[in-house]
C-alpha cells in the first residue's frame, strides 16, 4: 500500500522568493508534527497538499493519488482544521454538523453522525446551543467534529490550540490522541513545541523550504547532544546551569565549580525539543 503522503522534489516560489526548495517526505500513520520558524514554508506546503495552491515543480500524492491530476479524489481523502473557526455562529453545533454532513453526501445519516461526533468530543450537552455561546475550547472541539463528520484517512491540524486555555488545550490533545488510536493519520503544524512533544510520534523540522531533521522527539533531542546540571531554588527558579556529559564524575566536577549560598536542589536535565529546534534552525541559518 502506498504511503499516506508522498512528496517528491516539491518546489514553489512567489515572485523571486523561493518558499519550497525540493521538499521531500513520506508519512504513513500516527501523529506527525511539522515544525518550522515563520517563513519556513509550512503554510505553503499545506496549501499545496490540500490542492489550494499548485506547485512550480515536483509531486504530491495521497495514498497514491496525484494531487495535481486528481484533486477531487485527494480532497476526499483529507479533512482540515485551520486556525480560524469555519462555523456558523447563529446555528447550533448540531445544526452545523448536520448541514456539513448533508453537503458531504451523508444524506439521512447526517443527523445520527452529528450526534455521534458531539458525544465523541464531549459536546453532547451543548450541541443544541448556538455556536456564539461556545467557549474557545468548545469551538476547537466542534471544529474537530466538523472535520470528522465524514471520515477520511488524513486529518490536517493547523495550529489547533492557538489561543486556548490550558484546560481546553489538554482536552483537544486527548481528542487528537483518540483519533490517532482509531487509525486516523494526523499531520500537525504547530509552533508550540510542547504540543509537538506531547502528541507527535514523529517530528519533522522544515526550514528554508526543506526538511532539516526527521525523527522521534528523543532522536531529535539527541542531535543536540549534552546534558546540563541545574541548581533550582525552593520556588522552582533556576539559579545556575552548566553543561555535563552526564557521568557521575562530570556531574561532581560541575557541582564543585558552582557557587550558591542558599538551599537548592540539583537537577540533571536533558535537551528539550525546544533546544533541538533552536539548534537545528540556527545551524541551517549559519550554513546558508
XYZ file of C-alpha atoms in Angstrom:
288
model
C 0.000 0.000 0.000
C 1.410 3.459 -0.879
C 2.273 5.970 1.878
C -0.439 8.258 3.191
C 1.589 11.272 1.981
C 4.394 11.048 -0.568
C 6.196 14.252 -1.582
C 8.985 14.427 -4.143
C 11.139 17.436 -5.142
C 8.392 19.932 -4.306
C 9.213 23.497 -5.310
C 7.264 26.734 -5.028
C 8.257 30.385 -5.393
C 6.307 33.591 -5.026
C 7.801 36.225 -7.287
C 11.542 35.850 -6.581
C 11.178 34.288 -3.149
C 11.616 30.507 -3.092
C 9.419 29.041 -0.348
C 9.772 25.307 -1.022
C 13.111 24.158 -2.385
C 12.962 20.469 -3.308
C 10.890 19.304 -0.320
C 10.678 15.532 0.138
C 8.784 13.445 2.714
C 6.884 10.224 3.320
C 4.216 9.994 6.023
C 2.322 6.844 6.848
C 0.319 6.759 10.059
C 0.361 8.187 13.564
C 0.670 11.818 14.606
C 3.348 13.715 12.670
C 4.277 17.225 13.777
C 5.612 19.607 11.145
C 7.631 22.335 12.844
C 9.261 25.361 11.325
C 10.002 29.027 12.004
C 7.924 31.744 10.371
C 8.540 31.727 6.639
C 9.778 28.144 6.585
C 7.132 27.000 4.072
C 4.615 25.202 6.332
C 1.554 27.142 5.157
C 2.551 26.853 1.505
C 3.077 23.108 1.848
C -0.337 22.604 3.470
C -1.946 24.728 0.741
C -0.393 22.510 -1.928
C -1.308 19.326 -0.062
C -4.946 20.430 0.134
C -4.916 21.355 -3.623
C -5.453 25.091 -2.974
C -2.078 26.083 -4.466
C -0.256 24.480 -7.387
C 3.487 23.835 -7.048
C 6.024 25.003 -9.602
C 7.579 21.532 -9.740
C 7.514 18.172 -8.015
C 4.704 15.869 -6.944
C 2.371 15.259 -4.007
C 0.444 12.007 -3.614
C -2.091 10.866 -1.034
C -2.468 7.083 -0.906
C -1.032 7.014 -4.416
C -3.354 9.675 -5.863
C -1.724 12.652 -7.562
C -2.818 15.979 -6.040
C -2.377 17.758 -9.394
C -4.129 15.231 -11.619
C -6.754 14.010 -9.158
C -7.539 16.985 -6.907
C -11.136 15.964 -6.160
C -10.054 12.464 -5.158
C -7.266 13.853 -2.977
C -9.659 16.271 -1.253
C -11.941 13.348 -0.438
C -9.073 11.668 1.448
C -8.384 14.523 3.869
C -10.023 16.849 6.340
C -8.605 20.143 7.595
C -8.990 22.068 10.840
C -7.498 25.521 10.337
C -6.549 28.265 12.756
C -9.798 30.185 12.234
C -13.171 28.556 13.058
C -15.310 27.836 9.982
C -18.675 27.607 11.732
C -21.983 29.487 11.509
C -22.284 31.151 14.904
C -26.047 31.649 14.617
C -26.677 27.926 14.260
C -26.223 25.314 16.953
C -23.262 22.983 16.959
C -25.522 20.114 15.908
C -27.064 22.130 13.053
C -23.594 22.996 11.759
C -22.603 19.325 11.751
C -25.857 18.130 10.137
C -25.598 20.653 7.286
C -21.953 19.762 6.689
C -22.770 16.051 6.719
C -25.507 16.551 4.151
C -23.155 18.572 1.935
C -20.644 15.720 2.141
C -23.213 13.191 0.965
C -24.308 11.520 4.200
C -27.972 12.132 3.422
C -30.277 10.639 6.052
C -27.291 9.538 8.143
C -26.162 13.117 8.761
C -28.204 13.614 11.950
C -27.080 10.367 13.557
C -23.489 11.090 12.611
C -23.720 14.601 14.075
C -24.960 13.186 17.377
C -22.173 10.599 17.344
C -19.483 13.251 16.842
C -20.918 15.541 19.525
C -20.786 12.665 22.001
C -17.329 11.593 20.869
C -15.914 15.058 21.535
C -17.796 15.706 24.761
C -20.247 18.259 23.310
C -23.488 16.305 23.614
C -24.849 18.604 26.339
C -24.147 21.802 24.406
C -24.809 20.625 20.852
C -28.195 22.349 20.610
C -26.905 25.739 21.792
C -25.837 28.482 19.322
C -22.132 28.352 18.495
C -21.793 32.009 19.530
C -22.242 30.851 23.151
C -19.339 28.352 22.947
C -16.014 28.877 24.668
C -12.794 28.817 22.641
C -12.091 25.222 23.629
C -15.587 24.102 22.693
C -15.276 25.745 19.285
C -11.985 23.960 18.577
C -13.565 20.632 19.517
C -16.541 21.422 17.286
C -14.053 22.217 14.502
C -12.596 18.739 15.007
C -16.070 17.222 14.910
C -16.773 19.093 11.662
C -13.532 17.788 10.159
C -14.522 14.223 11.033
C -18.266 14.250 10.291
C -17.458 12.365 7.096
C -14.498 10.072 7.886
C -11.245 10.489 5.977
C -7.886 8.782 6.481
C -5.899 12.041 6.889
C -6.597 14.926 9.273
C -4.556 18.129 8.943
C -4.469 20.288 12.064
C -3.072 23.779 11.511
C -2.163 25.342 14.884
C -5.137 23.557 16.522
C -4.831 25.019 20.033
C -3.898 28.625 19.287
C -5.439 30.894 21.909
C -6.826 28.115 24.112
C -6.507 27.998 27.893
C -4.502 25.064 29.356
C -7.591 23.002 30.248
C -9.130 23.348 26.779
C -5.799 22.627 25.141
C -5.387 19.423 27.159
C -8.873 18.302 26.079
C -8.063 18.877 22.407
C -4.841 16.894 22.893
C -6.883 13.985 24.283
C -9.156 14.165 21.239
C -6.196 14.074 18.834
C -4.668 11.071 20.617
C -8.002 9.242 20.407
C -8.238 9.920 16.664
C -4.740 8.552 16.099
C -5.539 5.419 18.118
C -8.591 4.956 15.901
C -6.425 4.826 12.772
C -6.547 8.431 11.521
C -3.216 9.827 10.318
C -2.753 13.305 11.803
C -0.480 15.957 10.318
C 0.009 18.658 12.934
C 1.541 22.007 12.032
C 2.459 23.977 15.128
C 4.913 26.420 16.621
C 4.040 25.232 20.130
C 6.870 22.836 20.839
C 5.380 21.304 23.977
C 2.349 20.400 21.855
C 4.540 18.535 19.384
C 6.419 16.905 22.256
C 3.164 15.756 23.869
C 1.408 14.473 20.743
C 3.808 13.528 17.968
C 5.054 10.052 17.168
C 7.362 11.733 14.687
C 8.647 15.283 14.269
C 9.780 16.885 11.009
C 11.557 20.247 11.066
C 11.017 22.384 7.964
C 13.372 25.290 7.353
C 14.061 27.286 4.189
C 11.782 25.004 2.208
C 13.405 21.654 3.047
C 13.242 19.093 5.848
C 16.332 19.587 8.024
C 15.506 16.904 10.632
C 13.107 13.975 10.881
C 12.628 11.542 13.752
C 11.108 10.956 17.165
C 11.383 13.596 19.866
C 14.164 11.567 21.507
C 16.047 11.261 18.215
C 15.868 14.999 17.568
C 16.947 15.970 21.075
C 19.857 13.522 20.795
C 21.126 15.544 17.827
C 21.792 18.462 20.181
C 23.945 16.350 22.486
C 24.997 17.099 26.012
C 23.127 17.435 29.270
C 23.078 20.093 31.957
C 23.269 20.304 35.730
C 20.847 22.888 37.116
C 20.584 24.416 40.578
C 16.952 25.184 41.445
C 15.644 27.084 44.467
C 12.590 26.252 46.592
C 10.340 28.358 44.333
C 11.379 26.336 41.282
C 13.552 29.064 39.764
C 16.760 28.060 38.011
C 19.744 29.691 39.686
C 22.555 28.351 37.539
C 23.175 25.733 34.849
C 26.306 24.138 33.436
C 26.901 21.523 30.761
C 27.900 17.959 31.641
C 28.262 14.637 29.846
C 26.004 13.060 32.459
C 28.597 10.820 34.103
C 28.871 10.885 37.926
C 32.414 12.267 37.671
C 31.349 15.072 35.358
C 28.331 15.989 37.492
C 30.506 16.095 40.633
C 33.071 18.299 38.906
C 30.392 20.697 37.682
C 28.806 20.929 41.134
C 32.205 21.677 42.670
C 32.572 24.691 40.364
C 29.097 26.035 41.126
C 28.718 28.523 43.955
C 25.500 29.022 45.908
C 24.719 30.489 49.306
C 21.210 29.169 49.836
C 19.491 25.770 49.903
C 18.992 24.373 46.410
C 18.123 21.152 44.700
C 20.124 19.680 41.859
C 18.518 18.604 38.562
C 20.152 16.734 35.685
C 18.437 17.979 32.538
C 18.387 16.522 29.041
C 17.959 18.738 25.963
C 14.347 19.620 25.165
C 12.649 19.693 21.787
C 12.890 23.471 22.029
C 16.676 23.158 22.362
C 16.809 20.847 19.331
C 14.557 23.102 17.250
C 16.638 26.185 18.022
C 19.889 24.381 17.255
C 18.658 22.839 14.003
C 17.218 26.033 12.553
C 20.212 28.073 13.740
C 22.632 25.649 12.053
C 20.746 25.971 8.795
C 20.878 29.752 9.033
C 24.627 29.696 9.689
C 25.209 27.218 6.858
C 23.245 29.401 4.439
